[in-house]
GROMACS .gro file of C-alpha atoms in nm:
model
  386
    1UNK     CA    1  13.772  14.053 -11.541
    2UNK     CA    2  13.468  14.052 -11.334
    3UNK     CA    3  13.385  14.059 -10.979
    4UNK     CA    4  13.329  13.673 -10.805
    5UNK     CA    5  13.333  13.512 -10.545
    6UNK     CA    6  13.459  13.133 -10.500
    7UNK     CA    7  13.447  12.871 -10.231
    8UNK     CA    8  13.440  12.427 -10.361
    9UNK     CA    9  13.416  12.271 -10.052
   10UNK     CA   10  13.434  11.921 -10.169
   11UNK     CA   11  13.705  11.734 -10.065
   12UNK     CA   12  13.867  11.516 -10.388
   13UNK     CA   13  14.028  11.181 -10.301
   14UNK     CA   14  14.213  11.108 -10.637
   15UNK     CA   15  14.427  10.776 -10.752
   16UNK     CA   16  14.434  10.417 -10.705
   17UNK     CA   17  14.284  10.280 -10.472
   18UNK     CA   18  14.139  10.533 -10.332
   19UNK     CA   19  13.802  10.407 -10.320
   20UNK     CA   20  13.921  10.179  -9.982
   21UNK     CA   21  13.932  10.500  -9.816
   22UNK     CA   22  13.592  10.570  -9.797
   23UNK     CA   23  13.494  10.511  -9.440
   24UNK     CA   24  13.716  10.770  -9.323
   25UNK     CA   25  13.490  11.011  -9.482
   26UNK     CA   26  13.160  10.926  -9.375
   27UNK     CA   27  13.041  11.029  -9.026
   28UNK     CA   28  13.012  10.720  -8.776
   29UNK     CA   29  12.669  10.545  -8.759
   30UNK     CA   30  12.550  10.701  -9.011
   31UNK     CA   31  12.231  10.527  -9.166
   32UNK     CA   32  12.396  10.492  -9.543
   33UNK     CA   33  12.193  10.475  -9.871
   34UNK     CA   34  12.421  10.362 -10.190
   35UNK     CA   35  12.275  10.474 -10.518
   36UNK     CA   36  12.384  10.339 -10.852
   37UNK     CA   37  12.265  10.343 -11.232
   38UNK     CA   38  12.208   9.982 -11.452
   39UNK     CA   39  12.466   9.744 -11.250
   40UNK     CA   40  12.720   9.787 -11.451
   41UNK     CA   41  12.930   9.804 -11.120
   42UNK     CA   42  12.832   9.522 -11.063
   43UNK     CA   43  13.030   9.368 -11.325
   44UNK     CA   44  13.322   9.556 -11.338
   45UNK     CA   45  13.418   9.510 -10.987
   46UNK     CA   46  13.325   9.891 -10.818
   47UNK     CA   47  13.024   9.732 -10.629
   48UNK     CA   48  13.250   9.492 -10.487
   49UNK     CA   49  13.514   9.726 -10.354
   50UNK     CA   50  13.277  10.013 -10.249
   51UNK     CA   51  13.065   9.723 -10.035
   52UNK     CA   52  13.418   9.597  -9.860
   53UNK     CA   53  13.457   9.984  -9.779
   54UNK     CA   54  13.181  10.041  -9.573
   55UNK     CA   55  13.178   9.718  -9.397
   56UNK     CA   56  13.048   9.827  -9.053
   57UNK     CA   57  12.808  10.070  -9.171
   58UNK     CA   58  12.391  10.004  -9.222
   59UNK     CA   59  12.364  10.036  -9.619
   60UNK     CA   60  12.093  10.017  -9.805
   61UNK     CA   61  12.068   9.999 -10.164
   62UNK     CA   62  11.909  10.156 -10.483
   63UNK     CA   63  11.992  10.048 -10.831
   64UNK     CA   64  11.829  10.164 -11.168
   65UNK     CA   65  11.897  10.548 -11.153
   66UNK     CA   66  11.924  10.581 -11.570
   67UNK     CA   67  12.088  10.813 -11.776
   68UNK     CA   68  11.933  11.169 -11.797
   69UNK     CA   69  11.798  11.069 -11.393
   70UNK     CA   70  11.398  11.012 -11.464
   71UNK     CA   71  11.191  11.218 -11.199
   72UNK     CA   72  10.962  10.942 -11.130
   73UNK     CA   73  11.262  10.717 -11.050
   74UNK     CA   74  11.369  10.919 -10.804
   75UNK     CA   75  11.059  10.985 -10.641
   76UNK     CA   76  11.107  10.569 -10.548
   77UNK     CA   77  11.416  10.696 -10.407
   78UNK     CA   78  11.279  10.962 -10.201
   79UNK     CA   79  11.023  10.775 -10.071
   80UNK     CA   80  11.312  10.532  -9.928
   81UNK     CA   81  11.528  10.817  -9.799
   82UNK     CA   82  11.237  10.943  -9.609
   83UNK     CA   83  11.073  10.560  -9.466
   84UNK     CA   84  11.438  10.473  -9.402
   85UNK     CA   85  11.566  10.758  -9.202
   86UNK     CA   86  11.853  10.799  -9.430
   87UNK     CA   87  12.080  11.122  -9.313
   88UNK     CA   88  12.363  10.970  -9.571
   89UNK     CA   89  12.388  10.864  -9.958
   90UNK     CA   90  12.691  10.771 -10.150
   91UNK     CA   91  12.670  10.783 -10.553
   92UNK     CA   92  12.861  10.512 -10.712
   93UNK     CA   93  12.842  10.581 -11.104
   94UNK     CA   94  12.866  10.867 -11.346
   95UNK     CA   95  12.677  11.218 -11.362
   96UNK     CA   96  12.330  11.094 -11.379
   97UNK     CA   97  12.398  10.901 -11.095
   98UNK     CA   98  12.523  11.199 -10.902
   99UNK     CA   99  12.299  11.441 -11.050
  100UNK     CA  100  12.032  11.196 -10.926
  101UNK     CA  101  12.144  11.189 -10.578
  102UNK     CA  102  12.173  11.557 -10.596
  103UNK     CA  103  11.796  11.613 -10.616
  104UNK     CA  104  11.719  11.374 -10.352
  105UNK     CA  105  11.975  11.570 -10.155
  106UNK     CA  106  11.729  11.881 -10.220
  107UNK     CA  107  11.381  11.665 -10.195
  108UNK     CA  108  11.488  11.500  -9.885
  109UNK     CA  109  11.480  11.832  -9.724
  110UNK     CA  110  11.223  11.997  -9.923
  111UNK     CA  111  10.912  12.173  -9.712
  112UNK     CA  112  10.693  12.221 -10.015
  113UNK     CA  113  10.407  12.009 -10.181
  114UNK     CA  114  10.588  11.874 -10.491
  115UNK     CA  115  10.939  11.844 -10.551
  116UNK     CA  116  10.927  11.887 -10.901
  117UNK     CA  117  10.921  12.264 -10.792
  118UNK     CA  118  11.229  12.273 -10.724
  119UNK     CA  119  11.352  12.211 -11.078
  120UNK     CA  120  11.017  12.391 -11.252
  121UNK     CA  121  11.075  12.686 -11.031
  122UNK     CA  122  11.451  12.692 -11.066
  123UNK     CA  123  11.463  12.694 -10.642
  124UNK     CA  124  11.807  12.729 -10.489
  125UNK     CA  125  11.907  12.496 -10.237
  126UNK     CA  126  12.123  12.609  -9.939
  127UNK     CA  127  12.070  12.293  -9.750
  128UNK     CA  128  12.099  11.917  -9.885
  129UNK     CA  129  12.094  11.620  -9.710
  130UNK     CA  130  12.468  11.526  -9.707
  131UNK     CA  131  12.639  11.278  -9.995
  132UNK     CA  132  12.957  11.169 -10.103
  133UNK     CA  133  13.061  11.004 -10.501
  134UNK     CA  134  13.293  10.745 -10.603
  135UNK     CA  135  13.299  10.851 -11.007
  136UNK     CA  136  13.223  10.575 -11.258
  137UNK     CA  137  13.235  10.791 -11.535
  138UNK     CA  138  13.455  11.103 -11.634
  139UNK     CA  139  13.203  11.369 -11.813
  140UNK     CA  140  12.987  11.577 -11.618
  141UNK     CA  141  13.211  11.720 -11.320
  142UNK     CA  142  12.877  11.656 -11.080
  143UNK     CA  143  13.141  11.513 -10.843
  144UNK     CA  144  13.308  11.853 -10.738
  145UNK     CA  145  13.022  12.090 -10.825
  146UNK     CA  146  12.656  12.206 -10.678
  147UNK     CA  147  12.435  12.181 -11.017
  148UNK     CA  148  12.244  11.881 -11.115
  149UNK     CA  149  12.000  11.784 -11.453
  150UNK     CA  150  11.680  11.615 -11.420
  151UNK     CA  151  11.459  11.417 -11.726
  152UNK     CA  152  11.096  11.384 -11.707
  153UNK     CA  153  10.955  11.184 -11.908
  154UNK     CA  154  10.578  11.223 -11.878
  155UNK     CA  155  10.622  11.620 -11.981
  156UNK     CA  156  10.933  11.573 -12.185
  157UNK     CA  157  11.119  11.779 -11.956
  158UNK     CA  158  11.474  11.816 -11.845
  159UNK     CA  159  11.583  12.121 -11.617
  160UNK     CA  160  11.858  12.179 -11.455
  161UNK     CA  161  11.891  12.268 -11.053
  162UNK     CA  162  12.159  12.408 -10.771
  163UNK     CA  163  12.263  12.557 -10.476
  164UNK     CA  164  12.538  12.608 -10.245
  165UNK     CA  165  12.408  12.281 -10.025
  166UNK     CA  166  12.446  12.042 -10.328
  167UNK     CA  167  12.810  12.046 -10.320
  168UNK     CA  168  12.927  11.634 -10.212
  169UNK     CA  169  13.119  11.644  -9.904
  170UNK     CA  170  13.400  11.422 -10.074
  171UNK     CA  171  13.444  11.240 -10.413
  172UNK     CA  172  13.645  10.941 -10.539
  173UNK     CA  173  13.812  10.963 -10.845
  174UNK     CA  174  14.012  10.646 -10.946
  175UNK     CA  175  14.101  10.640 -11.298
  176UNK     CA  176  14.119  10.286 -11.289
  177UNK     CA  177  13.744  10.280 -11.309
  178UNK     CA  178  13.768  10.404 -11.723
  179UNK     CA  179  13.965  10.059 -11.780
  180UNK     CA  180  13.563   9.942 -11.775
  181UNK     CA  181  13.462  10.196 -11.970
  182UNK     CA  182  13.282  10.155 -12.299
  183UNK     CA  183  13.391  10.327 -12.602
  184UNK     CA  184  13.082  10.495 -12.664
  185UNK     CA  185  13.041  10.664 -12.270
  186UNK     CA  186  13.432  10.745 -12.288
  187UNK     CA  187  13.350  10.957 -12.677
  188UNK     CA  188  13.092  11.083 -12.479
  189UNK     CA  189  13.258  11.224 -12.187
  190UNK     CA  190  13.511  11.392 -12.353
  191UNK     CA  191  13.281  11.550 -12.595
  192UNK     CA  192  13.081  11.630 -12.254
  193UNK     CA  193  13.363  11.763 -12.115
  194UNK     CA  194  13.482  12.000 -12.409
  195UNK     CA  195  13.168  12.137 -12.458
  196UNK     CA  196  13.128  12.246 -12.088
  197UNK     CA  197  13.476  12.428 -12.151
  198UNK     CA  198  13.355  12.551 -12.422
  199UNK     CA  199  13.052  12.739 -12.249
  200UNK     CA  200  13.232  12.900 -12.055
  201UNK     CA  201  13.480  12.980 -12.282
  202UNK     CA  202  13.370  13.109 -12.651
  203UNK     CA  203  13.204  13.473 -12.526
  204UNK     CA  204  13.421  13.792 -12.575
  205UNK     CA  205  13.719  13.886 -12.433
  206UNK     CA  206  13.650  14.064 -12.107
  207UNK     CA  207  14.078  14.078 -12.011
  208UNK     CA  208  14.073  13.734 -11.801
  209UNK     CA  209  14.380  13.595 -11.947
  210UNK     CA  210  14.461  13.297 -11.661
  211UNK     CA  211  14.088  13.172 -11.723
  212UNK     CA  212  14.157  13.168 -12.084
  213UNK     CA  213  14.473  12.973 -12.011
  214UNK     CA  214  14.321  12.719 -11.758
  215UNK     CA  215  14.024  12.661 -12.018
  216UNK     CA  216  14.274  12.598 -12.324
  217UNK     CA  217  14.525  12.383 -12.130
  218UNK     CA  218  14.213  12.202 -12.036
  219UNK     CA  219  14.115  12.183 -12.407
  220UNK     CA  220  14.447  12.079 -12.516
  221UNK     CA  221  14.452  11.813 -12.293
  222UNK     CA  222  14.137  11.631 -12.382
  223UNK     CA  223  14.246  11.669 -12.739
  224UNK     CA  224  14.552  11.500 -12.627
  225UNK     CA  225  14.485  11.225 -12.457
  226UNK     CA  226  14.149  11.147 -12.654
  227UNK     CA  227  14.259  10.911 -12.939
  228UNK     CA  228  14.496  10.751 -12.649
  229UNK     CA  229  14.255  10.672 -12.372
  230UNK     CA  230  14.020  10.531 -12.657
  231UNK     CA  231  14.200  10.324 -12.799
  232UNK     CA  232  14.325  10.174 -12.459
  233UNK     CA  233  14.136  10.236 -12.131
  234UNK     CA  234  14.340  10.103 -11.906
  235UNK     CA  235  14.635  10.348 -12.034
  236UNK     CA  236  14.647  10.485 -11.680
  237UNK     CA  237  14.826  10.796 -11.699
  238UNK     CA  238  14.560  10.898 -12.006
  239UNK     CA  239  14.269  10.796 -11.822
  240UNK     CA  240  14.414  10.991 -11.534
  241UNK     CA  241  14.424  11.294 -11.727
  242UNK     CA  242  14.082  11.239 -11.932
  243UNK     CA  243  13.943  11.260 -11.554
  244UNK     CA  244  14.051  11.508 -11.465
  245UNK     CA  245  14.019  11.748 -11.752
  246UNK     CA  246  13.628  11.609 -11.707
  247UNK     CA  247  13.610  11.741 -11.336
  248UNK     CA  248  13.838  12.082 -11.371
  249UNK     CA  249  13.604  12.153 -11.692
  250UNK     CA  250  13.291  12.257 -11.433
  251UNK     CA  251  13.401  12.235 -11.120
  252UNK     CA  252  13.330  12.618 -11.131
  253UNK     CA  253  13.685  12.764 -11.175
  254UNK     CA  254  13.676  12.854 -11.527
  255UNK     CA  255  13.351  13.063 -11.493
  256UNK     CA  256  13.483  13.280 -11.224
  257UNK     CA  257  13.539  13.640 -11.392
  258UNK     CA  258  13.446  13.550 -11.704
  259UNK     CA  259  13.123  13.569 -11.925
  260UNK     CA  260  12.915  13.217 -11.971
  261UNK     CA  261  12.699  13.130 -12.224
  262UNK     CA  262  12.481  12.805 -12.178
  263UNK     CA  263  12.286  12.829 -12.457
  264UNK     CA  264  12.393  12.501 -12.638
  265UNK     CA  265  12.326  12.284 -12.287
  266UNK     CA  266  11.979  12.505 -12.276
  267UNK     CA  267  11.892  12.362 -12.643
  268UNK     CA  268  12.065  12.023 -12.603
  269UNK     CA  269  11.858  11.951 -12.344
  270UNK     CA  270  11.529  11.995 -12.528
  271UNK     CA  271  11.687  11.726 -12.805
  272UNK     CA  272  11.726  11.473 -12.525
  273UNK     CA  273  11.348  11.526 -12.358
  274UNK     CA  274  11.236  11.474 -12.685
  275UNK     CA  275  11.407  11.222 -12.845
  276UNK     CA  276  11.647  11.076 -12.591
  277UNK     CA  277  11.957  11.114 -12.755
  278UNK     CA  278  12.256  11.106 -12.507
  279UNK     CA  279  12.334  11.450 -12.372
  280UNK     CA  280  12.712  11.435 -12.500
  281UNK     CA  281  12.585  11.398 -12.812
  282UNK     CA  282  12.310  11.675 -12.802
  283UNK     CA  283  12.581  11.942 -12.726
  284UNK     CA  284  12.790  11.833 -13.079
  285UNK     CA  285  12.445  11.886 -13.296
  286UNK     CA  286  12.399  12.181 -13.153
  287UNK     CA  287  12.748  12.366 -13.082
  288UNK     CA  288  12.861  12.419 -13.440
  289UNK     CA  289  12.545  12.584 -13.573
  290UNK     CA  290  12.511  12.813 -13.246
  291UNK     CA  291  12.884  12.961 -13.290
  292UNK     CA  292  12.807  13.033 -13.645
  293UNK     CA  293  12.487  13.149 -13.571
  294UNK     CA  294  12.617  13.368 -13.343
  295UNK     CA  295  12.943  13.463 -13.539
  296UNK     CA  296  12.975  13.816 -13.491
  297UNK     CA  297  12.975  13.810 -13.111
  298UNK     CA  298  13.219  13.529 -13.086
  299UNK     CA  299  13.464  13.607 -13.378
  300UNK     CA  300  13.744  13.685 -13.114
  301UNK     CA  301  13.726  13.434 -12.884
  302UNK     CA  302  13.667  13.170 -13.150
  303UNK     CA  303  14.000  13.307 -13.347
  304UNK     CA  304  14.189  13.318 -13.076
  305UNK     CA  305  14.066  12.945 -12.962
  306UNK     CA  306  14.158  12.837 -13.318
  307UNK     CA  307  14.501  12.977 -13.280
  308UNK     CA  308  14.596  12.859 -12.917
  309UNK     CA  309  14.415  12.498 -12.915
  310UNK     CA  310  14.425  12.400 -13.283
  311UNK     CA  311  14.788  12.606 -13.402
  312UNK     CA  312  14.573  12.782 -13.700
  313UNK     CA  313  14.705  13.112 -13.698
  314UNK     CA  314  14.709  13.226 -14.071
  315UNK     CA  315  14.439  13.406 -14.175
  316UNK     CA  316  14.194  13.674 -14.102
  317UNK     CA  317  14.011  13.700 -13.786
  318UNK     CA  318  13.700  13.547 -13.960
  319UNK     CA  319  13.905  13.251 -14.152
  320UNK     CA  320  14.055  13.163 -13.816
  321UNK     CA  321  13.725  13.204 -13.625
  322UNK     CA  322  13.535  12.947 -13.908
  323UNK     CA  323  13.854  12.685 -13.902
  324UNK     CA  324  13.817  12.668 -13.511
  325UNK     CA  325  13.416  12.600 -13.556
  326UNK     CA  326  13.551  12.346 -13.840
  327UNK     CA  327  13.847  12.193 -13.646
  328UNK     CA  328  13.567  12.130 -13.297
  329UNK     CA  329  13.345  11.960 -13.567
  330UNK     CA  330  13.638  11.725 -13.687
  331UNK     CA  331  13.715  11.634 -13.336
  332UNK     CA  332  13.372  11.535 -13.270
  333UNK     CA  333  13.389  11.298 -13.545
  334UNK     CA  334  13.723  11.181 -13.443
  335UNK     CA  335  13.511  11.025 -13.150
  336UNK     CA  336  13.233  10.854 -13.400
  337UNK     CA  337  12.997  11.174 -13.254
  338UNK     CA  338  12.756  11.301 -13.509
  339UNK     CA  339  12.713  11.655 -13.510
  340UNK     CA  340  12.346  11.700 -13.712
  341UNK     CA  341  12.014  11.598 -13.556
  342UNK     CA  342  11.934  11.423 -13.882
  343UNK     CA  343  12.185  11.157 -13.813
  344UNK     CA  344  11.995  11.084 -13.517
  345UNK     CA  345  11.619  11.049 -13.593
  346UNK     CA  346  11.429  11.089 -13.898
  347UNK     CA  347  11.132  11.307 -13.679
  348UNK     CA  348  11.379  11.621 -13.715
  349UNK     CA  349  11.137  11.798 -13.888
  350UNK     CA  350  10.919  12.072 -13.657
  351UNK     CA  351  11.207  12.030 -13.383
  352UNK     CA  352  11.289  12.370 -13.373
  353UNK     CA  353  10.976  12.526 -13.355
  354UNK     CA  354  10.826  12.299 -13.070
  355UNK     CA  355  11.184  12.406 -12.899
  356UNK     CA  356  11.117  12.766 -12.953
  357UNK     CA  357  10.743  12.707 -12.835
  358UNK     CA  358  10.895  12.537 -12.504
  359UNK     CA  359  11.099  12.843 -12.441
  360UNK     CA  360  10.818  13.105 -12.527
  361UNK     CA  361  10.578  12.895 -12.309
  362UNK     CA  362  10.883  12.904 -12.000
  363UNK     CA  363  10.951  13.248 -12.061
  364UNK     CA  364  11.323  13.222 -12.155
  365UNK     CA  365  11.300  13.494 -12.367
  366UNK     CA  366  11.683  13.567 -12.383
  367UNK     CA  367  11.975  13.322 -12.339
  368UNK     CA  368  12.317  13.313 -12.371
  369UNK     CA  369  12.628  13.525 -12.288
  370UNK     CA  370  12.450  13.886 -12.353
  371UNK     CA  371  12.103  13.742 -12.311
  372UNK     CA  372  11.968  13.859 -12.623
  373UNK     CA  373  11.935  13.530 -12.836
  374UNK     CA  374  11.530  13.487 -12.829
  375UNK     CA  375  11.311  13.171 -12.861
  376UNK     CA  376  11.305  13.286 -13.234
  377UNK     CA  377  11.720  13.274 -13.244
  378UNK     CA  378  11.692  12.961 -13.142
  379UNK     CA  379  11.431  12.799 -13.393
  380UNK     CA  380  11.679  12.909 -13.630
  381UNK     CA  381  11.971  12.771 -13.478
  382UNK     CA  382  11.822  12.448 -13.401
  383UNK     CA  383  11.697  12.415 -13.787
  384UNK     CA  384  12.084  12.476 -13.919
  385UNK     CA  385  12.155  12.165 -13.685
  386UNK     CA  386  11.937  11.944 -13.889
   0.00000   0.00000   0.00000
C-alpha cells in the first residue's frame, strides 16, 4: 500500500428532511448567493423547501448553470459574486451545479488576469470562497470532494480543477430528491458513479486489500440497487443507497494507497467538448476499449473484479479478466447506455486523431496508472470505441 495522507472536512447532513436544517450551517448574516442549473427545482419542490430554509438570510439568486458548467456562464456568475459582495453560495442541483460553484469559489478569490488560468494552468486552490450543497442528483460525489470540471465552449474545452479550499463546508443529501429524478440522469449517475470506482480501482495490485473491499462493496451495491431504484424512484431505501454509493465512489477514500488511473475521464472529456454527449455516457464509450487496450497491465485486477463483483470465477486469468470487461459492458446496457461513439454521432470519424492532437498540443504526453499511455495510445483507443 502506499504512503497518503487524508483529511474530508465536509460535514454530510444525510436523510429526510434534512434539507430544513440548513440555516444551522451557514454563518449568521451572511450575504447568501443560491446557484442552481435549468429550474427543474423549481418543479419538483427543492426550490421551495431550500427558500423556507434560509428565511432570514439576504439571498440572491442564479439559475441556468447547465450541464458540463459553461465558462462563460459562470463568468455572469462571477461578475455577481464580486458586484454583490457575496462571502456565501449554496449549490442546489447535481455535479455541474456544484462543480460550477466550485470555480467561482476559486475565481472569487483569484489575484490573476483571467480565470480561465486556473483550469488551463491546472492551479491549485488552497483558498475558496466558502459554499455549502443540497444534492439534486447522485453521480459525481462534487458534494464531499475538492475537484471540479469545467466546459468551454468557444475552444471546445473541458478541464478539470482542485485544491484543498474547494472542499463545501457541509452538504445535503436527501434521497428523497431521486423520487424527481428522470430515468435518463438516474442511468447516468450510476454509470457515473461506477466508472469513478472503477478509476481508481482496475490498476495492479499494490497489497491494499480494505480499498479493494470498500471499492467492490461499492460496486456491488450500485449493481444492486440499479434495476430497483430505476424502475421506482421513490423506493427510498434504494435511492438511499444509489446516493450514497455515488458520494463514497470519489469522495477520496478509495484512492488513498492505491494506484489511479484517469485515463477514461481524461478521454471522455474530449468526447463531450466536442460533441456534447453527457459525461456518464462518455466514460461507457470509452471504458471497455481502454481496459482491453490496456489488457496486459490490468489482467489481475480485472480477474479478480470479475470474480468478486460479477461471481465469474472459472477460467483462466485472461477468460476472467475479458468476462469482467464483458459483464461492465452488459451493465451499461442494462441502463439503455451505449457504449460506442458511433451510436452517438455520425461525425466519429477523425475523433481520435483531433483527441490525440489536443493532448500532443497540451503536452499530456503520458496518462494513466504508470503514465506511459501516449497521445498515440490514445488515438488508438479512442478509434476501437467507434
Amino acid at each position: 500500500m502506499l504512503n497518503f495522507e487524508f483529511r474530508n472536512p465536509t460535514k454530510i447532513l444525510f436523510g429526510k428532511g434534512q434539507i430544513a436544517n440548513l440555516a444551522k450551517e451557514i454563518p449568521a448574516g451572511a450575504k447568501l448567493l443560491m446557484l442552481y442549473g435549468g429550474g427543474s427545482i423549481k418543479q419538483n419542490g427543492i426550490y421551495d423547501q431550500v427558500k423556507s430554509a434560509l428565511q432570514g438570510f439576504n439571498v440572491l439568486e442564479f439559475g441556468g448553470i447547465p450541464a458540463n458548467p459553461e465558462y462563460e456562464v459562470l463568468l455572469k456568475a462571477l461578475k455577481v459574486i464580486k458586484d454583490e459582495k457575496i462571502d456565501f453560495m449554496l449549490a442546489v442541483g447535481g455535479g455541474s451545479v456544484i462543480d460550477g460553484v466550485k470555480f467561482l469559489s476559486s475565481a472569487a478569490l483569484y489575484e490573476g488576469d483571467n480565470p480561465w488560468d486556473i483550469l488551463s494552468q491546472r492551479i491549485v486552490t488552497k483558498r475558496g470562497l466558502p459554499f455549502g450543497t443540497v444534492l439534486t442528483l447522485p453521480a459525481t460525489a462534487s458534494e464531499m470532494n475538492s475537484g471540479a470540471v469545467i466546459s468551454r465552449h468557444e475552444t471546445q474545452e473541458k478541464f478539470s480543477m482542485g485544491g484543498p479550499g474547494l472542499f463545501p463546508q457541509f452538504s445535503v443529501l436527501d434521497p428523497q430528491v431521486v423520487a424527481s429524478v428522470p430515468k435518463r440522469q438516474i442511468a447516468n449517475g450510476i454509470t457515473d458513479a461506477f466508472t469513478h470506482v472503477m478509476e481508481q480501482y482496475m490498476t495492479y495490485p499494490i497489497g491494499a486489500l480494505l480499498q479493494d473491499r470498500i471499492a467492490e462493496s461499492i460496486m456491488q451495491t450500485l449493481v444492486e440497487v440499479a434495476p430497483r431504484v430505476i424502475k421506482d424512484p421513490s423506493d427510498y431505501e434504494a435511492a438511499a443507497n444509489f446516493m450514497w454509493s455515488c458520494t463514497m465512489a470519489l469522495n477520496g477514500l478509495i484512492q488513498k494507497g492505491v494506484p489511479t488511473d484517469w485515463a477514461v475521464h481524461a478521454m471522455g472529456h474530449e468526447l463531450t467538448a466536442l460533441f456534447g454527449i453527457d459525461h456518464a455516457r462518455t466514460l461507457a464509450i470509452i471504458a471497455p476499449s481502454h481496459y482491453r487496450y490496456n489488457f496486459n497491465g490490468k489482467k489481475e485486477k480485472l480477474a479478480q473484479y470479475a470474480a468478486r463483483v460479477w461471481n465469474i470465477t472459472t477460467g483462466s486469468t485472461d477468460e476472467k479478466a475479458e468476462a469482467g470487461i464483458k459483464a461492465t459492458e452488459d451493465f451499461f446496457h442494462s441502463l439503455e447506455i451505449n457504449t460506442r461513439l458511433s451510436e452517438y454521432t455520425g461525425d466519429f470519424k477523425g475523433t481520435a486523431q483531433t483527441i490525440s492532437q489536443k493532448f500532443i498540443e497540451r503536452g499530456w504526453n503520458g496518462i494513466g496508472e504508470r503514465k506511459d499511455l501516449t497521445p498515440a495510445d490514445v488515438e488508438k483507443i479512442v478509434e476501437m470505441s467507434y
